[in-house]
mmCIF file of C-alpha atoms and ligand atoms in Angstrom:
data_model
loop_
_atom_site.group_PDB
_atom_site.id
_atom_site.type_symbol
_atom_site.label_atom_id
_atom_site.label_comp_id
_atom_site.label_asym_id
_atom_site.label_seq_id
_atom_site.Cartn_x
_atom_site.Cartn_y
_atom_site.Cartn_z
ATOM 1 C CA UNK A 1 -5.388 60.054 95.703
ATOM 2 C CA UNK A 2 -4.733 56.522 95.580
ATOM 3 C CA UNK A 3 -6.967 53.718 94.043
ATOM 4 C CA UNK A 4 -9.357 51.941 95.451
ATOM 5 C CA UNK A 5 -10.201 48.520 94.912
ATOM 6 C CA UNK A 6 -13.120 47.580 95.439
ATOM 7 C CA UNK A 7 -14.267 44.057 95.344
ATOM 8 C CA UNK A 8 -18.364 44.088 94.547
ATOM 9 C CA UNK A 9 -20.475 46.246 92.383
ATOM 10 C CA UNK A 10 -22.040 47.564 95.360
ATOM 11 C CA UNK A 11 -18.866 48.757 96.600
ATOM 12 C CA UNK A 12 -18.147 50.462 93.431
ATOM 13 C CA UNK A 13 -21.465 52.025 93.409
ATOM 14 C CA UNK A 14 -21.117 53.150 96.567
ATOM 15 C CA UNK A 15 -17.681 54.740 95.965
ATOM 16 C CA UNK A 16 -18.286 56.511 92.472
ATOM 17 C CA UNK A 17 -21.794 58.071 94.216
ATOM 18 C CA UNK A 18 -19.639 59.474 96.545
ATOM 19 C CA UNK A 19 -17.310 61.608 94.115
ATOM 20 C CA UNK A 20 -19.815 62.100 91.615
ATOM 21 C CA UNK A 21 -20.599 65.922 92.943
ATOM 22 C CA UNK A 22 -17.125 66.642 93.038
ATOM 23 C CA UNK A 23 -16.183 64.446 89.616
ATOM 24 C CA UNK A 24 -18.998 67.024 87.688
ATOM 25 C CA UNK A 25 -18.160 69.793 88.936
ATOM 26 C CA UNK A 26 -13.719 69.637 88.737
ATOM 27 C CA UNK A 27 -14.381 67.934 84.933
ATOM 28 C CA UNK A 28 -16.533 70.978 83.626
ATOM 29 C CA UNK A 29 -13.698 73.635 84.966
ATOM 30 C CA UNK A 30 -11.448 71.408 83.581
ATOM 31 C CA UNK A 31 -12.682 70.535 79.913
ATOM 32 C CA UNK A 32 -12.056 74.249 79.811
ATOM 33 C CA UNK A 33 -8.681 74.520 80.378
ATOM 34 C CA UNK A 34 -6.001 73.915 77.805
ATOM 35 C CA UNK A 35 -2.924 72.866 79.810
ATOM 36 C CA UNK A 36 -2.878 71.415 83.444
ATOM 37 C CA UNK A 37 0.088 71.006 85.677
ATOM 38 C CA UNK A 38 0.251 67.571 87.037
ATOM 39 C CA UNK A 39 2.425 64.432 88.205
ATOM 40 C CA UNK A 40 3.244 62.329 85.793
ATOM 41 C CA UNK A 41 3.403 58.654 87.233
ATOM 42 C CA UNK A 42 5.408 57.554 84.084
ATOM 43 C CA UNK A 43 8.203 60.301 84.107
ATOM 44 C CA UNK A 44 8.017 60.828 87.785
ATOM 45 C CA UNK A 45 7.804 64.573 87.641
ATOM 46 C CA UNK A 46 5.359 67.202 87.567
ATOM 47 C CA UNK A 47 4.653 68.906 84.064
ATOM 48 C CA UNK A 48 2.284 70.159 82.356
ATOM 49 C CA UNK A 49 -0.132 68.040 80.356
ATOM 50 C CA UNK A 50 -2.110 69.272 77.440
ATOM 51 C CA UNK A 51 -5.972 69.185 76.627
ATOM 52 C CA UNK A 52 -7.325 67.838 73.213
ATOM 53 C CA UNK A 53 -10.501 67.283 72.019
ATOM 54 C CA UNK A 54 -11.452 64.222 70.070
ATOM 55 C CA UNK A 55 -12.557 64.337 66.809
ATOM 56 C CA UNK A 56 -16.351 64.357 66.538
ATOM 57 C CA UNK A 57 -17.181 64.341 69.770
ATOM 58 C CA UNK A 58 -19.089 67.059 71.381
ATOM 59 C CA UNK A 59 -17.543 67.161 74.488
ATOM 60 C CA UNK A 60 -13.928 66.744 75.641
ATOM 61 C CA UNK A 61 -13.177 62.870 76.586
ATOM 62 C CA UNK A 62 -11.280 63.473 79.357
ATOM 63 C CA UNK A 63 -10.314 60.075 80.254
ATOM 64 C CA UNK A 64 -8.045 59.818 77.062
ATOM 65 C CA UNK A 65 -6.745 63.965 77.309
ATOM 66 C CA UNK A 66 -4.590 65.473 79.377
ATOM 67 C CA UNK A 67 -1.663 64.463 77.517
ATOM 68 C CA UNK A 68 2.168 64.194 79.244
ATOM 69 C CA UNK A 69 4.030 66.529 76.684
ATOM 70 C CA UNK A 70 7.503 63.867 77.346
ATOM 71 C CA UNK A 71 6.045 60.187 77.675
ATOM 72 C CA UNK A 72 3.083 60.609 75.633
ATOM 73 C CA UNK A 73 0.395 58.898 77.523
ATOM 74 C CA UNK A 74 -2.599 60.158 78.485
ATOM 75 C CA UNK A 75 -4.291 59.914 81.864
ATOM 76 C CA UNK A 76 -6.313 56.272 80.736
ATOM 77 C CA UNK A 77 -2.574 55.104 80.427
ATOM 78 C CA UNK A 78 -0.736 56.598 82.870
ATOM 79 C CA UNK A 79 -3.250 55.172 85.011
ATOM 80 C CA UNK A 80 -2.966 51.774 83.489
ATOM 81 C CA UNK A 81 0.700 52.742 84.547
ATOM 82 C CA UNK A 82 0.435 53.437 87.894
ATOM 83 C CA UNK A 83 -1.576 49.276 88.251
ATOM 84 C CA UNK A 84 0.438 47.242 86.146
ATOM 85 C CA UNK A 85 3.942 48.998 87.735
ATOM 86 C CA UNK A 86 2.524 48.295 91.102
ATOM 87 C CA UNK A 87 1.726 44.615 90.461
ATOM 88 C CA UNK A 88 5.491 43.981 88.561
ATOM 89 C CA UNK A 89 6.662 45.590 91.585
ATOM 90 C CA UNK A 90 5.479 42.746 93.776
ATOM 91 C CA UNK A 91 6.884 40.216 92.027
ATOM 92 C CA UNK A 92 10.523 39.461 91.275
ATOM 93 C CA UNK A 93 11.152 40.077 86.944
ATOM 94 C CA UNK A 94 7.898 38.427 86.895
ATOM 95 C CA UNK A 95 7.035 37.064 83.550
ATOM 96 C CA UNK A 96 5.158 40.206 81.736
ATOM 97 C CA UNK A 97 2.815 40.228 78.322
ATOM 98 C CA UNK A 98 1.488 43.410 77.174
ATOM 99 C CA UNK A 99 -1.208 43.002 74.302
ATOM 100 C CA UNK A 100 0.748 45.862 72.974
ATOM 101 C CA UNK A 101 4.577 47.373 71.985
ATOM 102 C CA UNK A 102 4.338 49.530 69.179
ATOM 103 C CA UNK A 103 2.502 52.445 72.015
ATOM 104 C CA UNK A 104 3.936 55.131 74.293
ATOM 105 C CA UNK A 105 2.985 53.042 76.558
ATOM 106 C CA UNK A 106 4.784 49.961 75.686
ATOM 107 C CA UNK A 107 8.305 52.283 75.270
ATOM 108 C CA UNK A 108 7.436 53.980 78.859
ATOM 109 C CA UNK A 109 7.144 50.858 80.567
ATOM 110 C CA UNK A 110 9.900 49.137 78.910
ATOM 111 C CA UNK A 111 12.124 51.709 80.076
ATOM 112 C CA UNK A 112 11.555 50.662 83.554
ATOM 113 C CA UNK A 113 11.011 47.194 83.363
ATOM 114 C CA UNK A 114 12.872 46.194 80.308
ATOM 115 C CA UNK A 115 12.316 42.300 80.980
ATOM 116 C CA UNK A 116 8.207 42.946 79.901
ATOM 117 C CA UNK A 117 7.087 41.430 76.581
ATOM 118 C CA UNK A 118 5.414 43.250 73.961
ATOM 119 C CA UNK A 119 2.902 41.711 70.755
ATOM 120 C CA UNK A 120 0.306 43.140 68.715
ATOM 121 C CA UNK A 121 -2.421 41.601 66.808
ATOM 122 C CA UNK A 122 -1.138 41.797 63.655
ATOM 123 C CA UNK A 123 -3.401 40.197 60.979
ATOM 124 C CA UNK A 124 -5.462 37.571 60.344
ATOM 125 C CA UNK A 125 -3.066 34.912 58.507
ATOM 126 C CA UNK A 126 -0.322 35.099 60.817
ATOM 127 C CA UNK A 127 0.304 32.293 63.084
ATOM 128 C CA UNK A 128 0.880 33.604 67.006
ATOM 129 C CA UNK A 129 3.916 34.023 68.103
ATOM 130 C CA UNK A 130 5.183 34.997 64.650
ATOM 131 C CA UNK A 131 7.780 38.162 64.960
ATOM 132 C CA UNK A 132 7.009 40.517 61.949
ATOM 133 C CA UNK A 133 9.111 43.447 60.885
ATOM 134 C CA UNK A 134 6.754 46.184 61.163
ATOM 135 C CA UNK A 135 7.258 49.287 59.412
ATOM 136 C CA UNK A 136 6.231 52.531 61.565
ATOM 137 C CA UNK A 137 6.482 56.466 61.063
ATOM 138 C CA UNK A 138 9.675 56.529 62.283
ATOM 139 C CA UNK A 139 11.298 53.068 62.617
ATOM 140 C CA UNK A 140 11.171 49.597 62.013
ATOM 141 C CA UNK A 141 10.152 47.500 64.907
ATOM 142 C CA UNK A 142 9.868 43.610 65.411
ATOM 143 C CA UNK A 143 6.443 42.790 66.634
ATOM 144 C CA UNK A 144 5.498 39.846 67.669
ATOM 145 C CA UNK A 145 1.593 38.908 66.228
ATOM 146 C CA UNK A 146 -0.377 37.239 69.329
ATOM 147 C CA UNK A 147 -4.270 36.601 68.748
ATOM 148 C CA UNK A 148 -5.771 36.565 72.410
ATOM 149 C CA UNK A 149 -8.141 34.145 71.313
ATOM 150 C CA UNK A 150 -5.084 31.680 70.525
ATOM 151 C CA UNK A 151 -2.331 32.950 72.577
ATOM 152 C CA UNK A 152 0.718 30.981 71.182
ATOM 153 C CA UNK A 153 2.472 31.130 74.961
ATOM 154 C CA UNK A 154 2.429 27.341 76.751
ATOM 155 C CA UNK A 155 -0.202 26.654 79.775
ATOM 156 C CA UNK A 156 1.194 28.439 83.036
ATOM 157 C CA UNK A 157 3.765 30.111 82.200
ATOM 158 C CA UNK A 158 3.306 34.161 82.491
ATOM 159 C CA UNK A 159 3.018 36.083 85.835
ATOM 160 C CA UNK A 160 0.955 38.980 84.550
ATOM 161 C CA UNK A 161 -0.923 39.749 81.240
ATOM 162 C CA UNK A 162 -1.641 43.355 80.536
ATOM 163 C CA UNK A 163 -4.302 44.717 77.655
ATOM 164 C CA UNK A 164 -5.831 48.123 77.578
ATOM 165 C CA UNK A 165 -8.658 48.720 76.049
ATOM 166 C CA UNK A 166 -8.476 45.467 73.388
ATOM 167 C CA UNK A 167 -11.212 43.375 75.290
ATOM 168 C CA UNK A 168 -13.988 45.170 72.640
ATOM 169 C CA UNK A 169 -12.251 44.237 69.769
ATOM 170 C CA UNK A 170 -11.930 40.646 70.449
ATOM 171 C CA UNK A 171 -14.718 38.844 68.523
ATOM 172 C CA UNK A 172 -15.156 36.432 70.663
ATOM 173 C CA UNK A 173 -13.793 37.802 74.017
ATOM 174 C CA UNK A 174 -14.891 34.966 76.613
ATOM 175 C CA UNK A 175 -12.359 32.760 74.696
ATOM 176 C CA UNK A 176 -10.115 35.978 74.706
ATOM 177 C CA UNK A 177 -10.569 35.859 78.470
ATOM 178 C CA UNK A 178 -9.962 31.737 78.169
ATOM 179 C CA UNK A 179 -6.701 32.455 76.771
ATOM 180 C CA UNK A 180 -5.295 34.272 78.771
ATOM 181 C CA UNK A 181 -6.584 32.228 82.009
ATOM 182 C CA UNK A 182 -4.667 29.643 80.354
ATOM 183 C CA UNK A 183 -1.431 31.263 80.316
ATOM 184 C CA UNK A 184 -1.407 32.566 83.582
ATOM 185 C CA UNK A 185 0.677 30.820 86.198
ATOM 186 C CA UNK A 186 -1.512 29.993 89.400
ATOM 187 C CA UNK A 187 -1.219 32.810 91.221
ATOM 188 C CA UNK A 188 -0.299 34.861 88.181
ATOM 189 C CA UNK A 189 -2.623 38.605 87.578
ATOM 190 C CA UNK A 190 -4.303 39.849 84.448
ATOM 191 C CA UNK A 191 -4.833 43.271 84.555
ATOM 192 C CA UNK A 192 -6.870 45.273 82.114
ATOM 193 C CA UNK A 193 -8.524 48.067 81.137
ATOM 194 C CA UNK A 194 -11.717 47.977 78.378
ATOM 195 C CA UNK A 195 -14.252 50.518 78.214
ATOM 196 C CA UNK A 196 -17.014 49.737 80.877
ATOM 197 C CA UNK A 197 -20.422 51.394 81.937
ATOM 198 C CA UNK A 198 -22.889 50.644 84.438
ATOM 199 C CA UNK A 199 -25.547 48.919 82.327
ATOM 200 C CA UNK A 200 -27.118 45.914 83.428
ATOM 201 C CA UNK A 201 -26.197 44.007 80.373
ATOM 202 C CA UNK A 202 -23.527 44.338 77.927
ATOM 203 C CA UNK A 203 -23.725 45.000 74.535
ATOM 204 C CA UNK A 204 -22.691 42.759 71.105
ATOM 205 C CA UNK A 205 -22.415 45.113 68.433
ATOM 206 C CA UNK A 206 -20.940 42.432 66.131
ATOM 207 C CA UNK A 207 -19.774 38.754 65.783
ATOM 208 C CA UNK A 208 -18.023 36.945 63.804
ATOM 209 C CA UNK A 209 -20.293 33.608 62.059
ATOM 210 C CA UNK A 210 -18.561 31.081 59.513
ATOM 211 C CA UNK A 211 -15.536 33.588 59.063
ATOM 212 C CA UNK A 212 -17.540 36.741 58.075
ATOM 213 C CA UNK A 213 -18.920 39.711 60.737
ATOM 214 C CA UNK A 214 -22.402 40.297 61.399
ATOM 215 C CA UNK A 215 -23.189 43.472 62.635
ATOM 216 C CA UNK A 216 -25.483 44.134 65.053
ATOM 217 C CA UNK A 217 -25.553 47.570 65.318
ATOM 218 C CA UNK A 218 -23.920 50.547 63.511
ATOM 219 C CA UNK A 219 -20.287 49.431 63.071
ATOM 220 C CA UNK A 220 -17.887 51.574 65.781
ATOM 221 C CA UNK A 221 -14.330 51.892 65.324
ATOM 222 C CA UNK A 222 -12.050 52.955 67.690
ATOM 223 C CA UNK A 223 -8.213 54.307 66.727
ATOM 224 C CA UNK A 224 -5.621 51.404 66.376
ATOM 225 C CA UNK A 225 -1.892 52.126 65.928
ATOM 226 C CA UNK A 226 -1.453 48.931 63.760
ATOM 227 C CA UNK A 227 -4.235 49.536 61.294
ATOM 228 C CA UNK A 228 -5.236 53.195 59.703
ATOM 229 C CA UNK A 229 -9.185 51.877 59.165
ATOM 230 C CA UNK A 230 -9.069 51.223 63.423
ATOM 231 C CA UNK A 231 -10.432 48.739 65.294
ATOM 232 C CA UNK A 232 -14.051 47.417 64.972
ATOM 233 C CA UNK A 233 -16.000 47.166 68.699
ATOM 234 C CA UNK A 234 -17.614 43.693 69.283
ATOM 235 C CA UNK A 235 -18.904 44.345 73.008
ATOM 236 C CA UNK A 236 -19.329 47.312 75.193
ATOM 237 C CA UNK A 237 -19.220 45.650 78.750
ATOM 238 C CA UNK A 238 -21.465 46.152 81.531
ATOM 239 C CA UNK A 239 -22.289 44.714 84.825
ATOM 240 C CA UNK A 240 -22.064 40.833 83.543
ATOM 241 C CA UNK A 241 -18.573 41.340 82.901
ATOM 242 C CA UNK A 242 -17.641 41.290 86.657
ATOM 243 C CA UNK A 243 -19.930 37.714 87.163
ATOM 244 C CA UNK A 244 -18.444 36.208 83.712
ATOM 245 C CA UNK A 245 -14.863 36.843 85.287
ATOM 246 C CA UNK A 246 -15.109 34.816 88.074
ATOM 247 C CA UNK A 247 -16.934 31.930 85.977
ATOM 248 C CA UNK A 248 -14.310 31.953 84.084
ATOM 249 C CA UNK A 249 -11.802 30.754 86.806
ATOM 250 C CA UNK A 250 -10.869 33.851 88.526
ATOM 251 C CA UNK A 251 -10.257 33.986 92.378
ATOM 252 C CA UNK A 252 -10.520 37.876 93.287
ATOM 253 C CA UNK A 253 -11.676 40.021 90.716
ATOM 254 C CA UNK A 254 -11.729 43.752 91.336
ATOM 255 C CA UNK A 255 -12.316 47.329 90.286
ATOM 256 C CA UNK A 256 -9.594 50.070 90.804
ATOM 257 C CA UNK A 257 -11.087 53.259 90.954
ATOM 258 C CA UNK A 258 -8.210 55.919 90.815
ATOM 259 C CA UNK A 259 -10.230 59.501 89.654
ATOM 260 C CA UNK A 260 -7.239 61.958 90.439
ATOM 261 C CA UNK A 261 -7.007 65.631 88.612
ATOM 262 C CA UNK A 262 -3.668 66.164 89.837
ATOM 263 C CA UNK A 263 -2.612 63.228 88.238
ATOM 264 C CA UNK A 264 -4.689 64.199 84.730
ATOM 265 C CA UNK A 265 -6.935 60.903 86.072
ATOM 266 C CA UNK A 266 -10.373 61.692 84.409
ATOM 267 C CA UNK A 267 -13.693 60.238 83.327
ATOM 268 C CA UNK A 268 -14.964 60.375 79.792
ATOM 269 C CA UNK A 269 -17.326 63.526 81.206
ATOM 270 C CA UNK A 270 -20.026 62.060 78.913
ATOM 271 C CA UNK A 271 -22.763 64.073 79.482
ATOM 272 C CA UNK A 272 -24.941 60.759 78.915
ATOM 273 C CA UNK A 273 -25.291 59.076 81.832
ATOM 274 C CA UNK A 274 -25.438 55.656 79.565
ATOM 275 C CA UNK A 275 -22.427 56.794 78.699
ATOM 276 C CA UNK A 276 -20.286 57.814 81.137
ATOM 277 C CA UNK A 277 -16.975 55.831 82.269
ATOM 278 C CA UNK A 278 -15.107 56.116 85.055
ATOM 279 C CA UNK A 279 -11.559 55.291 85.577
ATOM 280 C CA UNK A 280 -11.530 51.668 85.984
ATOM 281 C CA UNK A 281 -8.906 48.868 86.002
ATOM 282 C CA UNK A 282 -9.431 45.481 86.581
ATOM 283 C CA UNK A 283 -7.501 42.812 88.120
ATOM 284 C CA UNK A 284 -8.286 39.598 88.712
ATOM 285 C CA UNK A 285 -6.010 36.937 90.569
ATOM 286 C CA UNK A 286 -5.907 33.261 89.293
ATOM 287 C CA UNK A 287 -5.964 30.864 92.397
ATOM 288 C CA UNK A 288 -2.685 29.778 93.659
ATOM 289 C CA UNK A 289 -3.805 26.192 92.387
HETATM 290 ZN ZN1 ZN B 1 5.043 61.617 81.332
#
C-alpha cells in the first residue's frame, strides 16, 4: 500500500471508514501471531518481525510491535521512515533535524542520509545547542540538548524538522510548534508523528505554571530513552490540532495514512474507540515566502 495524504478531516474520515472492516478484522488475526514476515522499509528486505506486548496493557499495541529483528524499529517508525526518507529524497542534502539521535531510528536513518542532525532534550539547565557526552548501555554518544520550545538553530535555516511522538511531552507545545515554524526555511517541511485520536477537542493533562506542573489529570508517562522515570504527557491531540497548524503559519497541512500489514504498519487495535489511533503522519509545508 502506499500512503495517502489526505488534506481535510473529512477526507481522513472518509478514508479510515473505508478500511475499518478490514483494519478489525487483519489486527485481531494478527495480535495473535508471534512473528510476521514483512518488508522492512529501513533494511530494504523482507524478514521477519516479532510481536510484543506492552507492559500493562490488555491488548497488543500494534502500532509500536512488530519489531524488525536487524534495525530495531517498529512499524510507528519504520513508517515515520518511509515519510521523512521520501521528503529528504526530494530535496538535495537538505538541511535535516531529528528531535532525536540516541534511537534505532536516529542510527537507521543516519546510515542513509548521514548529513541529518540529531539532539535530544536533555535536561532542564542546559542551554540549547549544548553537545553533552551522554553515557548509554553500550557507548558514549555526543548529544546535542535542543528544547523545542527554544530551538537554539537561527530563523530559516533548516529544510525539514522531524519529531516522533515528542509533541505530548512539550509543556507548552503551540510554542513547540512556534519554534520550529521559526526555523524552517520558506518552503522547508516539518514532519511528525504524536499520538492523535478523533476527539473533538484535545486534551491538557498537565501544564507547567511559575516553573512547577499542575496536573490535570492522572499523570501518564510514556517510555523515554534519555530518562528511566519516562516522559510525562501534557496533551493528547485531537481534531483542533489540524486547525491550530495552519494558524500557526502553515501552508498545506496533511494526514498520511499508510495502514499496511505487509509492512508491520498497524493501529494501536485499542478496543476503545476513544482510543484508537491510526497510523498517522503529519506534514505540513511552510509557504515559499
Ligand atoms: Zn529493519
Amino acid at each position: 500500500m502506499i500512503t495517502k495524504w489526505c488534506g481535510s478531516r473529512s477526507e481522513l474520515e472518509c478514508c479510515v471508514s473505508r478500511l475499518n472492516a478490514k483494519r478489525e478484522m487483519s489486527e485481531r488475526y494478527l495480535s495473535g501471531v508471534e512473528e510476521l514476515a514483512g518488508y522492512c522499509a529501513s533494511c530494504g528486505d523482507i524478514v521477519k518481525f516479532g510481536n510484543t506486548v506492552t507492559p500493562g496493557e490488555k491488548w497488543k499495541n500494534l502500532r509500536e510491535s512488530f519489531i524488525c529483528p536487524r534495525c530495531g524499529l517498529n512499524g510507528r517508525m519504520r513508517h515515520a521512515y518511509i515519510e521523512l526518507a521520501a521528503v529528504i529524497e526530494s530535496l538535495s542534502e537538505p538541511k535535516v533535524l531529528l528531535f532525536e539521535r540516541v534511537t534505532p531510528f536516529f542510527s537507521a536513518l543516519e546510515k542513509i542520509y548521514p548529513f541529518v542532525e540529531g539532539c535530544e532534550y536533555v535536561g532542564p539547565d542546559i542551554t540549547p545547542g549544548t553537545i553533552i557526552e551522554q553515557k548509554m548501555i553500550d557507548r558514549k554518544l555526543r548529544v546535542r540538548h535542543e528544547d523545542m520550545m527554544a530551538i537554539s538553530f537561527p530563523d530559516e535555516s533548516l529544510d525539514v524538522i522531524f519529531h516522533a511522538d515528542v509533541l505530548e511531552h512539550v509543556p507548552d507545545w503551540i510554542q513547540g510548534i512556534r519554534e520550529c515554524h521559526r526555523v524552517i526555511k520558506p518552503g522547508g517541511t516539518l514532519v511528525f508523528t504524536c499520538p492523535f485520536f478523533f476527539m473533538e477537542e484535545s486534551i491538557t493533562r498537565a501544564k507547567v505554571e511559575n516553573g512547577e506542573i499542575v496536573h490535570i489529570s492522572e499523570p501518564a508517562y510514556h517510555g523515554n530513552p534519555m530518562s528511566q522515570s519516562g516522559s510525562l504527557v501534557y496533551t493528547q491531540h485531537g481534531w483542533p490540532l489540524l486547525e491550530e497548524l495552519e494558524k500557526l503559519g502553515f501552508e498545506t497541512v496533511e494526514s498520511g495514512l499508510l495502514w499496511d500489514p505487509w509492512q508491520g504498519i498497524l493501529s494501536t487495535n485499542n478496543p476503545c474507540v476513544e482510543g484508537q489511533m491510526w497510523p498517522l503522519m503529519f506534514r505540513c509545508r511552510k509557504p515559499a515566502g
